[in-house]
Each structure stands twice: as C-alpha cells, then as structure tokens.
Coordinates of C-alpha atoms in Angstrom, one line a residue:
M1 CA -69.5 -3.9 162.1
K2 CA -72.6 -5.2 160.5
K3 CA -73.2 -1.8 158.8
I4 CA -69.6 -1.8 157.5
F5 CA -70.0 -5.4 156.2
F6 CA -73.2 -4.5 154.3
I7 CA -71.5 -1.3 152.9
L8 CA -68.6 -3.4 151.6
L9 CA -70.9 -6.1 150.3
S10 CA -72.9 -3.5 148.4
A11 CA -69.7 -2.0 147.0
C12 CA -68.6 -5.4 145.8
L13 CA -71.9 -6.1 144.2
L14 CA -72.1 -2.7 142.5
T15 CA -68.5 -2.5 141.2
G16 CA -67.7 -6.2 140.8
C17 CA -65.0 -7.8 142.9
I18 CA -61.9 -8.9 141.0
L19 CA -60.6 -12.4 141.0
N20 CA -57.1 -12.6 142.5
M21 CA -54.9 -14.6 140.2
L22 CA -52.6 -15.8 143.0
T23 CA -55.2 -17.0 145.5
G24 CA -58.2 -17.5 143.3
R25 CA -60.3 -15.5 145.8
K26 CA -62.6 -12.5 144.8
Q27 CA -61.6 -9.2 146.4
L28 CA -63.1 -5.8 146.7
S29 CA -61.0 -3.5 144.5
L30 CA -61.8 0.1 144.0
V31 CA -58.2 1.1 143.3
S32 CA -56.0 0.1 140.4
E33 CA -52.6 -1.4 141.0
S34 CA -50.9 1.3 139.0
E35 CA -52.5 4.0 141.1
L36 CA -51.3 2.3 144.3
Q37 CA -47.8 1.8 143.0
L38 CA -47.6 5.5 142.1
V39 CA -48.7 6.5 145.6
A40 CA -46.4 3.9 147.1
S41 CA -43.4 5.3 145.4
G42 CA -43.9 8.8 146.8
Q43 CA -44.8 7.5 150.3
Y44 CA -41.9 5.1 150.4
N45 CA -39.4 7.9 149.5
T46 CA -40.9 10.2 152.1
F47 CA -40.6 7.5 154.7
L48 CA -37.0 6.8 153.9
N49 CA -36.1 10.5 154.0
E50 CA -37.7 10.8 157.5
N51 CA -36.0 7.8 159.0
K52 CA -32.5 6.5 159.5
V53 CA -31.8 4.0 156.7
L54 CA -28.7 1.7 157.1
N55 CA -26.2 1.3 154.3
S56 CA -25.6 -2.3 153.2
A57 CA -22.0 -1.4 152.5
T58 CA -21.3 -0.6 156.1
S59 CA -24.1 -2.5 158.0
R60 CA -24.2 -6.3 158.3
D61 CA -27.9 -6.2 159.1
A62 CA -28.7 -4.2 156.0
A63 CA -26.5 -6.4 153.9
T64 CA -28.5 -9.5 155.2
V65 CA -31.8 -7.8 154.4
D66 CA -30.6 -7.0 150.9
R67 CA -29.4 -10.6 150.3
V68 CA -32.6 -12.2 151.6
G69 CA -34.7 -9.7 149.7
A70 CA -32.9 -10.5 146.4
R71 CA -33.4 -14.2 146.9
I72 CA -37.1 -14.0 147.7
S73 CA -37.9 -11.5 144.9
N74 CA -36.2 -13.7 142.4
A75 CA -38.1 -16.7 143.7
I76 CA -41.4 -14.8 143.4
T77 CA -40.6 -13.8 139.8
K78 CA -39.8 -17.5 138.9
Y79 CA -43.1 -18.6 140.6
Y80 CA -45.2 -16.2 138.6
D81 CA -43.3 -16.8 135.3
K82 CA -43.7 -20.6 135.7
Q83 CA -47.4 -20.2 136.0
G84 CA -47.5 -17.8 133.0
K85 CA -48.5 -14.9 135.2
G86 CA -45.4 -12.8 135.1
S87 CA -47.4 -9.8 133.9
L88 CA -49.0 -9.6 137.4
L89 CA -45.7 -8.2 138.6
D90 CA -45.7 -5.4 136.1
G91 CA -44.4 -2.2 137.7
Y92 CA -42.6 -4.0 140.5
K93 CA -39.2 -2.4 141.1
W94 CA -38.0 -4.2 144.2
E95 CA -36.3 -2.1 147.0
F96 CA -35.2 -3.5 150.3
N97 CA -34.2 -1.0 153.1
T98 CA -33.3 -1.5 156.7
V99 CA -34.4 1.2 159.1
D100 CA -32.7 1.8 162.4
S101 CA -35.6 1.6 164.9
K102 CA -36.4 -0.4 168.1
E103 CA -39.9 -1.0 166.6
I104 CA -40.6 -4.7 165.8
N105 CA -42.0 -4.3 162.4
A106 CA -41.7 -5.0 158.7
W107 CA -43.9 -4.2 155.7
C108 CA -44.1 -4.2 151.9
M109 CA -45.8 -1.5 149.8
P110 CA -47.2 -2.1 146.2
G111 CA -44.4 -2.4 143.6
G112 CA -42.1 -4.2 146.0
K113 CA -41.1 -1.5 148.4
V114 CA -39.9 -3.3 151.5
V115 CA -38.8 -2.0 154.9
I116 CA -37.3 -4.1 157.7
Y117 CA -36.9 -2.5 161.2
T118 CA -33.8 -3.4 163.1
G119 CA -36.0 -4.0 166.2
L120 CA -37.3 -7.1 164.4
L121 CA -33.9 -8.7 164.0
P122 CA -33.4 -9.8 167.6
V123 CA -36.7 -11.7 167.2
T124 CA -35.9 -13.3 163.9
Q125 CA -32.4 -14.3 165.2
N126 CA -31.3 -15.8 161.9
E127 CA -31.5 -15.4 158.2
T128 CA -34.1 -18.1 157.6
S129 CA -36.6 -16.4 160.1
L130 CA -36.0 -13.1 158.4
A131 CA -36.9 -14.8 155.1
I132 CA -40.1 -16.1 156.7
V133 CA -41.1 -12.6 157.7
M134 CA -40.2 -11.0 154.4
G135 CA -42.0 -13.7 152.5
H136 CA -45.1 -13.2 154.6
E137 CA -45.1 -9.4 154.1
I138 CA -44.4 -9.6 150.4
A139 CA -47.2 -12.2 150.0
H140 CA -49.6 -9.6 151.5
S141 CA -48.5 -7.2 148.7
V142 CA -48.6 -9.6 145.7
A143 CA -51.9 -11.0 147.0
K144 CA -53.3 -7.5 146.8
H145 CA -54.3 -7.4 150.4
G146 CA -53.3 -3.8 150.7
N147 CA -55.5 -2.9 147.7
E148 CA -58.3 -4.8 149.4
R149 CA -57.8 -2.9 152.7
M150 CA -57.4 0.5 150.9
S151 CA -60.7 -0.2 149.1
Q152 CA -62.4 -1.0 152.4
A153 CA -61.0 2.1 153.9
L154 CA -62.3 4.3 151.0
V155 CA -65.7 2.7 151.5
Q156 CA -65.7 2.9 155.3
Q157 CA -64.3 6.3 155.8
M158 CA -64.9 8.1 152.5
G159 CA -68.1 6.6 151.1
G160 CA -66.4 4.8 148.3
T161 CA -64.6 7.9 146.8
A162 CA -62.1 7.1 144.1
L163 CA -58.4 7.3 145.2
G164 CA -57.6 10.2 142.9
V165 CA -60.5 12.2 144.2
A166 CA -59.8 11.4 147.8
L167 CA -56.2 12.5 147.3
A168 CA -57.3 15.8 145.8
Q169 CA -60.0 16.5 148.4
K170 CA -58.5 15.1 151.5
P171 CA -54.8 14.5 150.8
Q172 CA -53.5 14.1 154.4
Q173 CA -56.3 11.7 155.5
T174 CA -56.0 9.7 152.3
Q175 CA -52.2 9.4 152.7
E176 CA -52.6 8.2 156.3
L177 CA -55.2 5.7 155.2
F178 CA -52.8 4.4 152.7
M179 CA -50.0 4.0 155.3
M180 CA -52.4 2.2 157.6
A181 CA -53.6 -0.1 154.9
F182 CA -50.1 -1.4 154.5
G183 CA -49.4 -1.8 158.2
I184 CA -47.2 1.3 158.6
G185 CA -49.5 3.1 161.2
T186 CA -51.5 6.3 161.2
T187 CA -53.4 8.7 163.4
V188 CA -56.7 8.1 161.5
G189 CA -59.4 6.1 163.3
A190 CA -60.0 2.4 163.2
I191 CA -59.7 0.4 160.0
L192 CA -60.3 -3.3 159.4
P193 CA -57.3 -5.3 160.5
W194 CA -55.7 -8.0 158.4
S195 CA -58.5 -10.5 158.1
R196 CA -57.9 -14.2 159.1
Q197 CA -58.3 -15.0 155.4
Q198 CA -55.6 -12.5 154.4
E199 CA -53.3 -13.8 157.1
T200 CA -53.8 -17.3 156.1
E201 CA -53.0 -16.5 152.5
A202 CA -49.9 -14.5 153.5
D203 CA -48.6 -17.4 155.6
Q204 CA -49.3 -20.0 152.9
Y205 CA -47.7 -18.2 150.0
G206 CA -45.0 -16.6 152.1
L207 CA -43.8 -20.0 153.1
I208 CA -43.7 -21.1 149.4
F209 CA -41.8 -18.0 148.4
S210 CA -39.2 -18.4 151.2
A211 CA -38.9 -22.1 150.5
M212 CA -38.3 -21.4 146.8
A213 CA -35.6 -18.9 147.9
G214 CA -33.8 -21.7 149.7
Y215 CA -35.0 -21.1 153.2
D216 CA -36.4 -23.9 155.4
P217 CA -40.1 -23.2 155.9
R218 CA -40.2 -25.2 159.1
E219 CA -38.4 -22.3 160.8
A220 CA -41.8 -20.5 160.7
L221 CA -43.1 -22.3 163.8
A222 CA -40.2 -21.2 166.0
F223 CA -40.2 -17.7 164.7
W224 CA -44.0 -17.0 165.2
Q225 CA -43.7 -18.5 168.7
R226 CA -40.9 -16.1 169.5
M227 CA -42.9 -13.2 167.9
A228 CA -45.9 -14.0 170.1
T229 CA -43.8 -13.4 173.2
A230 CA -41.5 -10.6 171.9
G231 CA -43.4 -7.8 173.4
G232 CA -43.2 -9.0 177.0
G233 CA -46.4 -8.0 178.7
S234 CA -48.0 -6.8 175.5
P235 CA -47.6 -7.9 171.9
P236 CA -45.3 -5.9 169.6
E237 CA -46.8 -3.4 167.2
F238 CA -46.2 -5.8 164.4
L239 CA -48.9 -8.1 165.7
S240 CA -51.5 -5.3 166.1
T241 CA -52.9 -6.4 162.7
H242 CA -51.2 -9.8 162.6
P243 CA -52.9 -12.2 164.9
S244 CA -50.6 -14.8 166.4
D245 CA -52.2 -17.7 168.1
E246 CA -52.7 -21.5 168.2
T247 CA -54.8 -21.2 165.0
R248 CA -51.9 -19.7 163.1
L249 CA -49.5 -22.3 164.3
R250 CA -51.9 -25.1 163.4
K251 CA -52.4 -23.7 159.9
L252 CA -48.6 -23.3 159.5
K253 CA -48.2 -26.9 160.3
Q254 CA -50.7 -27.7 157.5
F255 CA -48.9 -25.5 155.0
I256 CA -45.3 -26.6 155.7
P257 CA -45.6 -30.0 153.7
E258 CA -46.7 -28.1 150.6
A259 CA -43.9 -25.5 151.0
M260 CA -41.3 -28.2 151.5
K261 CA -42.0 -29.3 147.9
Y262 CA -40.4 -26.1 146.8
Y263 CA -37.5 -26.2 149.3
S264 CA -34.0 -27.2 148.1
P265 CA -31.2 -26.2 150.6

C-alpha cells in the first residue's frame, strides 16, 4: 500500500491535482470529465441491454425511482446554479433506471447515469430512504470520486496510461476498471475502495441534495442501520466499498443539522 501511495503522490505532483469545485479538495485527475461521460454512455447502454430493466409505466418501483430521481436531479441543478457553478454539470443527461435483481446495490456513472436494483428496495422500505441512497450515489458522481478512482486505477494497474491509450491497447481490462471504479463490479484485481474521505463527502452532500428535494435527511440514520444488517451473516455487496459503521453514523449526526437547513417538507 505504501508503494501505491507514493505512486499516486508522484502522479499528483507531476500532473497537478485539480481542485474540486464542490468539496474544495484537491484530487488526482488523469481523465477528463468529457472522456468519462463518453465511456459511461456506452457502458450504461450495454449494461441496460444485458439486464432486465423495469418500465415505469407498468412498475410501481420503477415509477418511484423515476420520481425520486427527477426531484433530486432538479435539486442538484438548483444547488449548482445558486452557487454560479452550473457549468460543472455540463454534459449531464440524467437517466434513472430500475433493474430487476436481488442484488442490494445502486450506482451513478458520470453524466447522471443512475441504476437502482430492486434488491435494494426492501432495505430502503420508503421513498425517503431511497432518496438518501440516490443522493449519496449521485454525490459520488458530481464530486468526481469515480474520476479520482479511475485515475488511481490507471496509475496502479496501467502505470498512468491515458484513458484513450488504455482503451485502445487493453480495451477489456480498461472497461472493467471503469465499471469497478463506479462500484459496478469487475473481475479485475483489487482497486482502492471508496476512501473514508470520499464516503464522508458523499454522505454530506447526498444529505443536502435529498433535503433540497424535499426528503427528510434524518431518515439516513435508520436507513444505514438497516443496510448494515441487510446481508444477514455478511454485508451486502453494496457495502463492499461503502463502509458502514459507528463512525459513519456519528458523522451523519453531525451533517444532519446542516442538511436540515435545506429541508422543506
């Protein structure tokens, strides 16, 4: 791990980390947002074609996902516009799809490409908890955490190769790295999990986004407690890169008062 840390540090020093305009934190970024959105569009469509997607016209679950997604995406747009940072969402074409699967999972690709698995819904139990999850996952995306993880993967497994070159030379491995960077899973070897810092940022801003959309952020405590026990003897796959522990709950309690300022039922 020390070797990986120094490789990433050297890459940051040589290329210059970018300042994230949402969080104010410097991040390693070897890939442009436009590149990631282009790859995401293709990977998203492939995923949808290979899985059973529910129609919101005939599925109550899918209709709920669409409704929550619309409210949260509108809230995020207002949040960025209010701060004069609307251009940071350039290229975002929001899509919300519900996949029929027992897997307890949800994710958001660059450009606002969101998937909710039906296996997650018995854990969320209500629309507000679904909004908490969706806000969290979208916060990972708009905070460029996937970009950061993909950059780390390119350094760790491909020596810092540019995304375009990696796709040309090792398309299958690069595509799998991309899917893993956004929490969708892969057969490629270990990659850095969501860091504590990334998780904290996703929790903090996810609560704000869901609160702005009209969902009570206090529901986050009950939801994450349910999620921690959802897998029975072992945690659900969703938590393989999303640590759920007393530290998270303590931080959520710290973030809720701030999020409540944005909440109007």
